[in-house]
Each structure stands twice: as structure tokens, then as C-alpha cells.
Amino acid sequence: MLSVPFVTHAQTLDVMHWWTSASERSAANALAQAFNSHGLQWQDAAVEGGGGGAAVKVLKSRVLSGSPPAAAQIIGTMLTDWADMGLVLPLTRVAAQEAWKQQIFPEVLHLVTHKHQPIAVPLGIHRINSVLYQRTIFDKLEMPPPRDWAALEGVARRLRNAGITPIAWSDENWQVATVFEAVLLSYAGPELYERLVRARHPEAWLDRRVESALNRLRWLRDLNGPMQRQESNWIDNVKAFHAGRFGILMNGDWVRGELLALTGSSDSSSYCAPMPGTEGMHLYSIDTLSMLKGSMSKQSEQEKAAALLTSVTLQRSYNRVKGSVPVLKDIDPKLLDSCAHESWSTFANPRAHRVPSLAHRMAASEATKEAAAGVLQRFVLNRGVSAQQTQQQLAAVMRTLLKENSRK
Ligand code: GAL
């Protein structure tokens, strides 16, 4: 633990993030409590909106107006962009003293390291290719969670025949993109997926396997029958799923955290399985908190806060409520519930394929993610747009990114 000067009153750090649902709130509270018990005051600066689209805009405007928060949820490729602009406090001292190299998964450390310096504290690993099946409904119909697309088709038919709306769907662009990337991993496989989202080969988006993934995405959207544009909030969808109004819930595993907030026990109301065809693969989104440089130096408090966040106890309590898994490589997985156990063990397995999320900024910039999510949203909403046209548009988005990257 970093040695810090004795403080007589709590030092305030304002923390910007987008965790406003019940489970996200309790996860943030777990961090805030750790701050409080170490003489730091977490001043909450949350901005509502799943996936963080709104929070990122507010963060940018605060930085531009010269009043950045002391800490912010900055994730994935955004980290490098912000660090390049000199806005992020390097955490080299903290990382050395807290032995991050020995404690944290190398892939996670790589993600938060830029120009040999750690620039964010990793909090937890979410799995995007995770699907939940409503336990009461599945038990009643005596159906096991499907493991492949043929089985999922059968399940959807049986749900419809039983008068149950198959899937908790939302047309919000980030939710469409979140479902799509997991479907894409299923059809493309990890090697092609990686090439696609890293944007090094824009023409790869024209591959037949991408077309199949797009067709499957449209199939999923059509499962509930004809539907007007429906941008339901992910939190409302979790509540409706919990109440038994839908059989299937596809989203990152933060939805498990939210179910836990509703039920008090994460495993009780759903079965959890990887997206069909993605067994043994981990499509990850890693939550990270950066310390920002402001006009007033709070460096020692920021370092103290950063040092707290990777402790085993806090990692366990925070990730349990959040629905994610610890970033630490030496925990006892038996202490995790079955779904978290599978996520953590897959991530920890050197032979498993770990691939980054596009929809949650792990592989490409905020602008690219927004553009790709917009293209996918138009595809599901507009029958007139074909899968091939969508592939062309996605290739164009990635070409722009490639140009951007080559200018850097
Ligand atoms: C993700 C974030 C998660 C979760 C989700 C829904 O981008 O990594 O922690 O909050 O959005 O808001």
C-alpha cells in the first residue's frame, strides 16, 4: 500500500462514470466505501446512459472547459487517446508498489499500459458473449439452455408456442452493437473477428461470414414478430426478463449484476451460457478508471485511490455486484458463482481465445464504435437495407479508422 501523509479531513475526489442502474450503483458504492475508509471522499459525478455514450460527451466538455474530474471511467482505446493528449496521470509508482505485474492478467495490464506506463486502474472484466435464459420459463418447458443456433431456433419456437415473447430486445444502437459483436464472433471465429474489429483489414468486412452474422442479427430482432422501433433501456429489459416477460436476454454480463440486485442471488433467476458457437471464447470489455490531471494537483490522493482499487477484497466485492470478474490472476475461482467462474476461467485459460469488444471501445475509438453502431442500428430497423450494403458501410467505417491510425 502506498504510504501517504496523515490526513485530518477527507480529501475529495470527484469521480465520473456511467454506473446508474441499481447494480452499477452498488458497485460504485463499494468503491466509494473503500475510499471513505481510507480518508478519501468519493464525490459522485455519474452521467446516466447505458454504454456510456452520454458520459463520454460530458467528460469531453468538462475537460475542454478546464474542469476535468479527478477520476473518470475511461475505457479501452479512449485511454490511449486521452493519454496522448497528456490528460491522464501515469500510475507507474502505484503499479510498482501494488505489484500489478504479478497480480493482474497480462492482457489487462497491456490494455491499461501506454508507452510503458500504466494509465488506468483496471476494475473488472465483463464478458459480452454471455446469454441469459429465464430459469422459471426454461424449467417449466423442460428446456436446457441452447448451445448452438439450431437449438436456439428450437427454443424460440417453443417459447412462441407457449405464448412467451422470446427475446428482451432493444434497438438502442449500443445494445444492437453489443449483441452483434457476440454473434459476429460466433460466425467469424476468433481469428477473423480479431482482424475485423482491429480494423487493419477493412475489406475483411465483405466476408460471407459477416453476412451470415448480419442475417442472424436480423433473425434475432425478428424473433418477437413485427416490432416498431423500440429503444428500451437495458435496465427495464432486465426487470421484464426477471418478471418472466421474456425468455432470452442478450447483453454483456452486467445484466447478471442487475439481476443480482433484483434477486439477491445471481444464479437463481437465470441460466447463463455463452452465445451459441462461442464456447471457450471470451469477448471482453474491461472497466477501468483513470486519474486525470487537473489545474489543482491531487496527485497523492489520486495515487492513494488507485492503490486501493486492485486489492483482492475490493475486487471480489465490487465484481460480485457488478456482474464482472476480478482482473487478478490469483484468486480462487470456486468463490465465484457458476457464470462468473466460467467467465474468469475462460479468460485465465491461455488456450482460450480472448477478443476485444468493439461496442465497448476495447478495439476501436469512440467515433468508430458510434459509426459502426449507427450502421448496425439502421440495418435492423430498415428492411430496405441489405446485409451486403451494411457490410460495405462497415468496411467504409473501418477504412476511415485505418486512415486515422496511419496518421498517428
Ligand atoms: C459498459 C460498461 C459496463 C456497464 C455497461 C452498461 O460499457 O463497461 O460497466 O456499465 O456499459 O452501462
Short mmCIF file of C-alpha atoms and ligand atoms in Angstrom, two decimals:
data_model
loop_
_atom_site.label_atom_id
_atom_site.label_comp_id
_atom_site.label_asym_id
_atom_site.label_seq_id
_atom_site.Cartn_x
_atom_site.Cartn_y
_atom_site.Cartn_z
CA MET A 1 0.00 0.00 0.00
CA LEU A 2 1.34 3.49 -0.80
CA SER A 3 2.46 5.46 2.20
CA VAL A 4 0.55 8.73 2.33
CA PRO A 5 0.73 11.71 4.62
CA PHE A 6 -1.64 11.62 7.60
CA VAL A 7 -4.87 13.42 6.70
CA THR A 8 -7.12 15.07 9.23
CA HIS A 9 -10.09 15.56 6.92
CA ALA A 10 -11.33 13.61 3.92
CA GLN A 11 -9.82 14.58 0.59
CA THR A 12 -12.50 14.86 -2.06
CA LEU A 13 -12.13 13.22 -5.45
CA ASP A 14 -14.91 13.68 -7.96
CA VAL A 15 -15.41 10.54 -9.99
CA MET A 16 -17.16 10.50 -13.32
CA HIS A 17 -18.78 7.31 -14.59
CA TRP A 18 -21.96 5.94 -16.14
CA TRP A 19 -22.99 3.48 -13.45
CA THR A 20 -26.51 4.47 -12.54
CA SER A 21 -28.54 1.25 -12.50
CA ALA A 22 -29.12 -0.48 -9.15
CA SER A 23 -26.20 -2.92 -9.52
CA GLU A 24 -23.88 -0.33 -11.06
CA ARG A 25 -24.72 1.99 -8.15
CA SER A 26 -23.87 -0.63 -5.57
CA ALA A 27 -20.65 -1.44 -7.42
CA ALA A 28 -19.73 2.27 -7.35
CA ASN A 29 -20.74 2.38 -3.67
CA ALA A 30 -18.33 -0.47 -2.91
CA LEU A 31 -15.53 1.65 -4.39
CA ALA A 32 -16.77 4.79 -2.61
CA GLN A 33 -16.78 2.97 0.73
CA ALA A 34 -13.20 1.85 0.21
CA PHE A 35 -12.30 5.49 -0.48
CA ASN A 36 -14.11 6.63 2.66
CA SER A 37 -12.45 4.13 4.93
CA HIS A 38 -9.08 5.40 3.76
CA GLY A 39 -9.67 9.08 4.32
CA LEU A 40 -10.83 9.88 0.81
CA GLN A 41 -14.23 11.23 -0.15
CA TRP A 42 -15.80 9.89 -3.38
CA GLN A 43 -17.80 12.74 -4.89
CA ASP A 44 -20.13 11.19 -7.37
CA ALA A 45 -20.35 12.65 -10.88
CA ALA A 46 -22.42 9.98 -12.63
CA VAL A 47 -23.97 10.60 -16.03
CA GLU A 48 -26.88 8.36 -16.92
CA GLY A 49 -26.96 6.27 -20.10
CA GLY A 50 -26.11 2.62 -20.71
CA GLY A 51 -22.85 2.01 -22.53
CA GLY A 52 -21.56 5.44 -21.56
CA GLY A 53 -22.37 7.37 -24.76
CA ALA A 54 -23.63 10.41 -22.81
CA ALA A 55 -20.94 10.23 -20.11
CA VAL A 56 -18.15 10.37 -22.66
CA LYS A 57 -19.63 13.55 -24.18
CA VAL A 58 -19.94 15.24 -20.78
CA LEU A 59 -16.40 14.21 -19.87
CA LYS A 60 -15.08 15.77 -23.07
CA SER A 61 -16.86 19.05 -22.37
CA ARG A 62 -15.57 19.15 -18.78
CA VAL A 63 -12.03 18.61 -19.99
CA LEU A 64 -12.42 21.26 -22.71
CA SER A 65 -13.74 23.78 -20.21
CA GLY A 66 -10.75 23.16 -17.94
CA SER A 67 -12.56 21.35 -15.11
CA PRO A 68 -11.81 17.65 -15.52
CA PRO A 69 -12.96 15.29 -12.77
CA ALA A 70 -10.22 13.79 -10.57
CA ALA A 71 -11.08 10.30 -11.82
CA ALA A 72 -13.12 9.03 -14.73
CA GLN A 73 -14.36 5.82 -16.28
CA ILE A 74 -12.27 5.92 -19.42
CA ILE A 75 -12.08 2.60 -21.15
CA GLY A 76 -10.36 0.78 -23.98
CA THR A 77 -8.84 2.77 -26.80
CA MET A 78 -10.07 6.03 -25.27
CA LEU A 79 -7.32 5.58 -22.73
CA THR A 80 -4.55 5.93 -25.27
CA ASP A 81 -6.22 8.91 -26.92
CA TRP A 82 -6.52 10.75 -23.61
CA ALA A 83 -3.03 9.79 -22.53
CA ASP A 84 -1.62 11.06 -25.84
CA MET A 85 -3.18 14.43 -25.08
CA GLY A 86 -1.36 14.44 -21.74
CA LEU A 87 -4.56 14.41 -19.70
CA VAL A 88 -4.07 11.20 -17.75
CA LEU A 89 -1.90 10.69 -14.70
CA PRO A 90 0.60 7.83 -15.20
CA LEU A 91 0.29 5.30 -12.37
CA THR A 92 3.81 3.87 -12.56
CA ARG A 93 4.52 4.28 -8.85
CA VAL A 94 1.22 2.69 -7.82
CA ALA A 95 1.66 -0.22 -10.21
CA ALA A 96 5.14 -0.92 -8.88
CA GLN A 97 4.14 -0.73 -5.23
CA GLU A 98 0.99 -2.80 -5.68
CA ALA A 99 2.87 -5.36 -7.80
CA TRP A 100 0.40 -5.11 -10.69
CA LYS A 101 2.71 -7.17 -12.92
CA GLN A 102 2.49 -10.12 -10.54
CA GLN A 103 -1.19 -9.68 -9.68
CA ILE A 104 -3.05 -8.67 -12.81
CA PHE A 105 -3.75 -10.64 -16.02
CA PRO A 106 -1.12 -9.64 -18.62
CA GLU A 107 -3.81 -8.85 -21.26
CA VAL A 108 -5.47 -6.48 -18.82
CA LEU A 109 -2.21 -4.82 -17.95
CA HIS A 110 -1.43 -4.46 -21.63
CA LEU A 111 -4.75 -2.69 -22.18
CA VAL A 112 -4.03 -0.09 -19.49
CA THR A 113 -0.40 0.45 -20.47
CA HIS A 114 0.67 3.13 -22.90
CA LYS A 115 4.26 3.99 -23.75
CA HIS A 116 5.39 1.68 -20.93
CA GLN A 117 3.28 3.45 -18.33
CA PRO A 118 0.07 2.24 -16.70
CA ILE A 119 -2.58 4.90 -17.29
CA ALA A 120 -5.66 3.44 -15.59
CA VAL A 121 -6.74 1.14 -12.81
CA PRO A 122 -8.44 -1.99 -14.12
CA LEU A 123 -11.59 -2.78 -12.12
CA GLY A 124 -13.25 -5.80 -13.67
CA ILE A 125 -13.68 -7.95 -16.77
CA HIS A 126 -17.09 -8.18 -18.40
CA ARG A 127 -17.99 -10.96 -20.82
CA ILE A 128 -20.05 -9.79 -23.77
CA ASN A 129 -20.71 -13.21 -25.34
CA SER A 130 -22.90 -14.28 -22.47
CA VAL A 131 -26.61 -15.07 -22.82
CA LEU A 132 -29.17 -15.49 -20.05
CA TYR A 133 -32.19 -17.78 -20.19
CA GLN A 134 -35.14 -17.24 -17.84
CA ARG A 135 -34.92 -20.12 -15.39
CA THR A 136 -38.60 -20.43 -14.39
CA ILE A 137 -39.70 -20.49 -18.03
CA PHE A 138 -36.95 -22.90 -19.11
CA ASP A 139 -37.64 -25.22 -16.17
CA LYS A 140 -41.36 -25.21 -16.88
CA LEU A 141 -40.83 -26.05 -20.55
CA GLU A 142 -38.06 -28.50 -19.57
CA MET A 143 -35.58 -26.90 -21.96
CA PRO A 144 -31.82 -26.77 -21.30
CA PRO A 145 -30.02 -23.56 -22.34
CA PRO A 146 -29.23 -23.91 -26.07
CA ARG A 147 -25.59 -24.29 -27.07
CA ASP A 148 -25.90 -23.86 -30.84
CA TRP A 149 -28.05 -21.93 -33.28
CA ALA A 150 -30.24 -24.90 -34.24
CA ALA A 151 -31.07 -25.44 -30.57
CA LEU A 152 -31.75 -21.72 -30.11
CA GLU A 153 -34.14 -21.81 -33.07
CA GLY A 154 -35.98 -24.70 -31.41
CA VAL A 155 -36.12 -22.84 -28.12
CA ALA A 156 -37.52 -19.72 -29.79
CA ARG A 157 -40.27 -21.78 -31.45
CA ARG A 158 -41.24 -23.40 -28.17
CA LEU A 159 -41.29 -20.08 -26.36
CA ARG A 160 -43.58 -18.61 -29.02
CA ASN A 161 -45.87 -21.68 -28.91
CA ALA A 162 -46.11 -21.25 -25.14
CA GLY A 163 -47.18 -17.62 -25.66
CA ILE A 164 -43.92 -16.18 -24.30
CA THR A 165 -42.15 -13.31 -26.03
CA PRO A 166 -38.77 -14.87 -26.92
CA ILE A 167 -36.20 -12.11 -26.52
CA ALA A 168 -35.71 -8.93 -24.48
CA TRP A 169 -34.70 -6.77 -27.42
CA SER A 170 -33.69 -3.13 -27.71
CA ASP A 171 -32.94 -1.06 -30.80
CA GLU A 172 -30.62 1.30 -28.90
CA ASN A 173 -27.52 1.45 -31.07
CA TRP A 174 -25.05 0.32 -28.39
CA GLN A 175 -27.26 -2.63 -27.46
CA VAL A 176 -27.61 -3.72 -31.09
CA ALA A 177 -23.82 -3.45 -31.46
CA THR A 178 -23.29 -5.44 -28.26
CA VAL A 179 -25.46 -8.34 -29.46
CA PHE A 180 -23.99 -8.15 -32.95
CA GLU A 181 -20.36 -8.49 -31.93
CA ALA A 182 -21.09 -11.67 -29.99
CA VAL A 183 -23.00 -13.07 -32.99
CA LEU A 184 -20.12 -11.99 -35.22
CA LEU A 185 -17.64 -13.88 -33.04
CA SER A 186 -19.84 -16.95 -33.40
CA TYR A 187 -19.93 -16.80 -37.22
CA ALA A 188 -16.49 -15.37 -37.93
CA GLY A 189 -14.48 -17.29 -35.33
CA PRO A 190 -11.79 -15.58 -33.24
CA GLU A 191 -9.16 -15.02 -35.95
CA LEU A 192 -11.43 -13.28 -38.43
CA TYR A 193 -13.22 -11.45 -35.59
CA GLU A 194 -9.92 -10.02 -34.38
CA ARG A 195 -9.00 -8.89 -37.89
CA LEU A 196 -12.40 -7.25 -38.32
CA VAL A 197 -12.55 -5.25 -35.13
CA ARG A 198 -8.91 -4.19 -35.07
CA ALA A 199 -9.68 -2.53 -38.40
CA ARG A 200 -6.46 -3.49 -40.07
CA HIS A 201 -8.25 -5.16 -42.97
CA PRO A 202 -11.41 -3.21 -43.85
CA GLU A 203 -12.10 -5.47 -46.85
CA ALA A 204 -12.49 -8.43 -44.45
CA TRP A 205 -15.91 -6.95 -43.59
CA LEU A 206 -17.08 -8.16 -47.01
CA ASP A 207 -16.55 -11.79 -45.98
CA ARG A 208 -19.53 -14.16 -46.30
CA ARG A 209 -19.33 -14.95 -42.58
CA VAL A 210 -20.09 -11.32 -41.75
CA GLU A 211 -23.15 -11.55 -43.98
CA SER A 212 -24.30 -14.63 -42.05
CA ALA A 213 -23.81 -12.80 -38.76
CA LEU A 214 -25.88 -9.87 -40.02
CA ASN A 215 -28.64 -12.19 -41.14
CA ARG A 216 -28.61 -13.84 -37.71
CA LEU A 217 -28.81 -10.41 -36.07
CA ARG A 218 -31.92 -9.60 -38.12
CA TRP A 219 -33.34 -13.01 -37.26
CA LEU A 220 -32.89 -12.27 -33.55
CA ARG A 221 -34.57 -8.88 -33.94
CA ASP A 222 -37.48 -10.55 -35.72
CA LEU A 223 -37.98 -13.25 -33.08
CA ASN A 224 -40.72 -11.29 -31.35
CA GLY A 225 -42.61 -10.69 -34.60
CA PRO A 226 -43.11 -7.31 -36.31
CA MET A 227 -41.98 -4.54 -33.96
CA GLN A 228 -41.92 -0.74 -34.14
CA ARG A 229 -38.58 0.90 -33.32
CA GLN A 230 -38.09 0.06 -29.67
CA GLU A 231 -35.20 1.61 -27.82
CA SER A 232 -35.83 0.05 -24.42
CA ASN A 233 -33.46 0.83 -21.66
CA TRP A 234 -31.30 -2.22 -20.72
CA ILE A 235 -32.34 -1.89 -17.07
CA ASP A 236 -36.05 -2.12 -17.94
CA ASN A 237 -35.30 -5.16 -20.07
CA VAL A 238 -33.59 -6.88 -17.14
CA LYS A 239 -36.61 -6.15 -14.94
CA ALA A 240 -39.03 -7.51 -17.55
CA PHE A 241 -36.86 -10.61 -18.03
CA HIS A 242 -36.79 -11.15 -14.29
CA ALA A 243 -40.59 -10.83 -14.18
CA GLY A 244 -40.84 -13.64 -16.75
CA ARG A 245 -41.94 -11.49 -19.69
CA PHE A 246 -39.09 -12.70 -21.94
CA GLY A 247 -37.24 -16.00 -22.27
CA ILE A 248 -33.84 -14.80 -23.54
CA LEU A 249 -31.63 -11.87 -22.57
CA MET A 250 -28.57 -10.96 -24.63
CA ASN A 251 -26.23 -8.25 -23.40
CA GLY A 252 -22.92 -8.07 -21.58
CA ASP A 253 -22.86 -9.80 -18.20
CA TRP A 254 -23.58 -6.55 -16.36
CA VAL A 255 -27.17 -7.76 -16.74
CA ARG A 256 -26.29 -10.51 -14.26
CA GLY A 257 -25.23 -7.87 -11.79
CA GLU A 258 -28.59 -6.20 -12.27
CA LEU A 259 -30.45 -9.48 -11.71
CA LEU A 260 -28.48 -9.95 -8.54
CA ALA A 261 -29.62 -6.51 -7.39
CA LEU A 262 -33.21 -7.63 -8.02
CA THR A 263 -33.00 -11.12 -6.54
CA GLY A 264 -30.15 -11.07 -4.06
CA SER A 265 -28.67 -14.20 -5.69
CA SER A 266 -27.19 -14.06 -9.17
CA ASP A 267 -27.72 -17.67 -10.13
CA SER A 268 -31.33 -18.03 -9.09
CA SER A 269 -33.38 -16.49 -11.86
CA SER A 270 -31.46 -17.39 -14.97
CA TYR A 271 -29.29 -19.93 -16.75
CA CYS A 272 -26.17 -18.49 -18.25
CA ALA A 273 -24.38 -19.81 -21.34
CA PRO A 274 -22.02 -18.43 -23.94
CA MET A 275 -23.54 -17.08 -27.16
CA PRO A 276 -24.10 -20.16 -29.38
CA GLY A 277 -20.88 -21.09 -31.13
CA THR A 278 -18.61 -19.13 -28.79
CA GLU A 279 -17.88 -21.71 -26.12
CA GLY A 280 -14.32 -21.33 -24.81
CA MET A 281 -14.07 -17.78 -26.18
CA HIS A 282 -14.11 -14.60 -24.16
CA LEU A 283 -15.31 -11.39 -25.77
CA TYR A 284 -14.27 -8.91 -23.14
CA SER A 285 -14.92 -5.35 -22.04
CA ILE A 286 -12.75 -4.20 -19.17
CA ASP A 287 -13.85 -1.39 -16.89
CA THR A 288 -11.09 1.00 -15.96
CA LEU A 289 -10.76 4.22 -14.00
CA SER A 290 -8.22 6.86 -14.97
CA MET A 291 -6.89 9.63 -12.81
CA LEU A 292 -6.97 12.94 -14.68
CA LYS A 293 -4.55 15.80 -14.40
CA GLY A 294 -6.35 19.00 -13.41
CA SER A 295 -5.31 22.53 -12.55
CA MET A 296 -5.23 21.63 -8.82
CA SER A 297 -2.80 18.85 -8.04
CA LYS A 298 -4.41 15.98 -6.20
CA GLN A 299 -1.79 13.50 -7.24
CA SER A 300 -1.13 11.92 -3.86
CA GLU A 301 -4.87 11.38 -3.22
CA GLN A 302 -5.35 10.02 -6.73
CA GLU A 303 -2.48 7.60 -6.29
CA LYS A 304 -3.82 6.54 -2.94
CA ALA A 305 -7.24 5.88 -4.51
CA ALA A 306 -5.70 3.95 -7.40
CA ALA A 307 -3.75 1.78 -5.00
CA LEU A 308 -6.93 0.77 -3.16
CA LEU A 309 -8.81 -0.46 -6.17
CA THR A 310 -6.91 -3.62 -7.00
CA SER A 311 -6.99 -5.14 -3.51
CA VAL A 312 -8.31 -8.70 -3.53
CA THR A 313 -11.15 -7.96 -1.11
CA LEU A 314 -12.39 -4.96 -3.02
CA GLN A 315 -12.02 -6.74 -6.37
CA ARG A 316 -14.18 -9.57 -5.07
CA SER A 317 -16.95 -7.43 -3.57
CA TYR A 318 -17.04 -4.92 -6.43
CA ASN A 319 -17.10 -7.53 -9.21
CA ARG A 320 -19.70 -9.66 -7.50
CA VAL A 321 -22.26 -6.87 -7.56
CA LYS A 322 -21.17 -5.60 -10.96
CA GLY A 323 -21.58 -8.96 -12.74
CA SER A 324 -17.95 -8.89 -13.94
CA VAL A 325 -14.93 -10.84 -12.70
CA PRO A 326 -11.71 -9.73 -10.97
CA VAL A 327 -8.73 -8.66 -13.06
CA LEU A 328 -6.49 -10.64 -10.71
CA LYS A 329 -4.91 -13.88 -11.85
CA ASP A 330 -4.53 -15.49 -8.42
CA ILE A 331 -7.99 -15.65 -6.99
CA ASP A 332 -9.86 -18.79 -6.00
CA PRO A 333 -12.47 -19.23 -8.78
CA LYS A 334 -14.51 -21.51 -6.52
CA LEU A 335 -15.58 -18.38 -4.69
CA LEU A 336 -17.30 -17.11 -7.84
CA ASP A 337 -20.81 -18.13 -8.90
CA SER A 338 -21.03 -20.57 -11.81
CA CYS A 339 -21.36 -17.99 -14.59
CA ALA A 340 -18.57 -15.80 -13.21
CA HIS A 341 -16.48 -18.93 -12.68
CA GLU A 342 -16.81 -19.81 -16.36
CA SER A 343 -16.01 -16.26 -17.43
CA TRP A 344 -12.93 -15.97 -15.21
CA SER A 345 -11.61 -19.45 -16.08
CA THR A 346 -12.04 -18.84 -19.80
CA PHE A 347 -10.23 -15.52 -19.52
CA ALA A 348 -7.48 -17.14 -17.44
CA ASN A 349 -7.02 -20.06 -19.85
CA PRO A 350 -4.04 -19.35 -22.13
CA ARG A 351 -5.51 -21.66 -24.80
CA ALA A 352 -8.86 -19.84 -24.85
CA HIS A 353 -9.48 -17.03 -27.32
CA ARG A 354 -9.80 -13.61 -25.72
CA VAL A 355 -11.10 -10.98 -28.11
CA PRO A 356 -11.86 -7.28 -27.57
CA SER A 357 -15.26 -5.61 -27.71
CA LEU A 358 -15.87 -3.12 -30.49
CA ALA A 359 -19.15 -1.88 -28.99
CA HIS A 360 -17.39 -1.05 -25.71
CA ARG A 361 -14.33 0.65 -27.17
CA MET A 362 -11.79 -2.11 -26.47
CA ALA A 363 -10.77 -2.38 -30.13
CA ALA A 364 -11.55 0.93 -31.79
CA SER A 365 -12.17 4.57 -30.97
CA GLU A 366 -15.38 6.12 -29.66
CA ALA A 367 -16.05 7.63 -33.11
CA THR A 368 -15.62 4.28 -34.87
CA LYS A 369 -17.78 2.47 -32.36
CA GLU A 370 -20.50 5.13 -32.73
CA ALA A 371 -20.36 4.95 -36.54
CA ALA A 372 -20.45 1.13 -36.61
CA ALA A 373 -23.28 1.02 -34.06
CA GLY A 374 -25.25 3.51 -36.18
CA VAL A 375 -24.82 1.34 -39.30
CA LEU A 376 -25.97 -1.77 -37.40
CA GLN A 377 -28.95 0.04 -35.94
CA ARG A 378 -30.05 1.21 -39.41
CA PHE A 379 -29.69 -2.36 -40.64
CA VAL A 380 -32.02 -3.84 -38.02
CA LEU A 381 -34.54 -1.00 -38.32
CA ASN A 382 -34.71 -0.78 -42.07
CA ARG A 383 -35.65 -3.87 -44.09
CA GLY A 384 -34.68 -1.99 -47.25
CA VAL A 385 -31.01 -2.12 -46.25
CA SER A 386 -29.38 -5.39 -47.24
CA ALA A 387 -26.68 -7.30 -45.39
CA GLN A 388 -24.27 -6.64 -48.29
CA GLN A 389 -24.90 -2.88 -48.20
CA THR A 390 -24.30 -2.96 -44.46
CA GLN A 391 -21.02 -4.82 -44.97
CA GLN A 392 -19.92 -2.12 -47.42
CA GLN A 393 -20.80 0.58 -44.89
CA LEU A 394 -18.95 -1.20 -42.09
CA ALA A 395 -15.90 -1.61 -44.34
CA ALA A 396 -16.06 2.15 -45.05
CA VAL A 397 -16.17 2.96 -41.31
CA MET A 398 -13.12 0.78 -40.75
CA ARG A 399 -11.28 2.32 -43.73
CA THR A 400 -11.68 5.74 -42.11
CA LEU A 401 -10.28 4.37 -38.88
CA LEU A 402 -7.35 2.81 -40.66
CA LYS A 403 -6.55 6.21 -42.23
CA GLU A 404 -6.86 7.90 -38.82
CA ASN A 405 -4.49 5.37 -37.27
CA SER A 406 -1.91 5.71 -40.04
CA ARG A 407 -1.82 9.49 -39.44
CA LYS A 408 -0.98 8.98 -35.73
C1 GAL B 1 -20.36 -0.86 -20.40
C2 GAL B 1 -19.59 -0.85 -19.12
C3 GAL B 1 -20.25 -1.69 -18.10
C4 GAL B 1 -21.75 -1.44 -17.99
C5 GAL B 1 -22.41 -1.25 -19.34
C6 GAL B 1 -23.85 -0.78 -19.27
O1 GAL B 1 -19.75 -0.01 -21.33
O2 GAL B 1 -18.30 -1.36 -19.36
O3 GAL B 1 -19.62 -1.47 -16.86
O4 GAL B 1 -21.99 -0.39 -17.15
O5 GAL B 1 -21.68 -0.40 -20.16
O6 GAL B 1 -23.94 0.56 -18.87
#
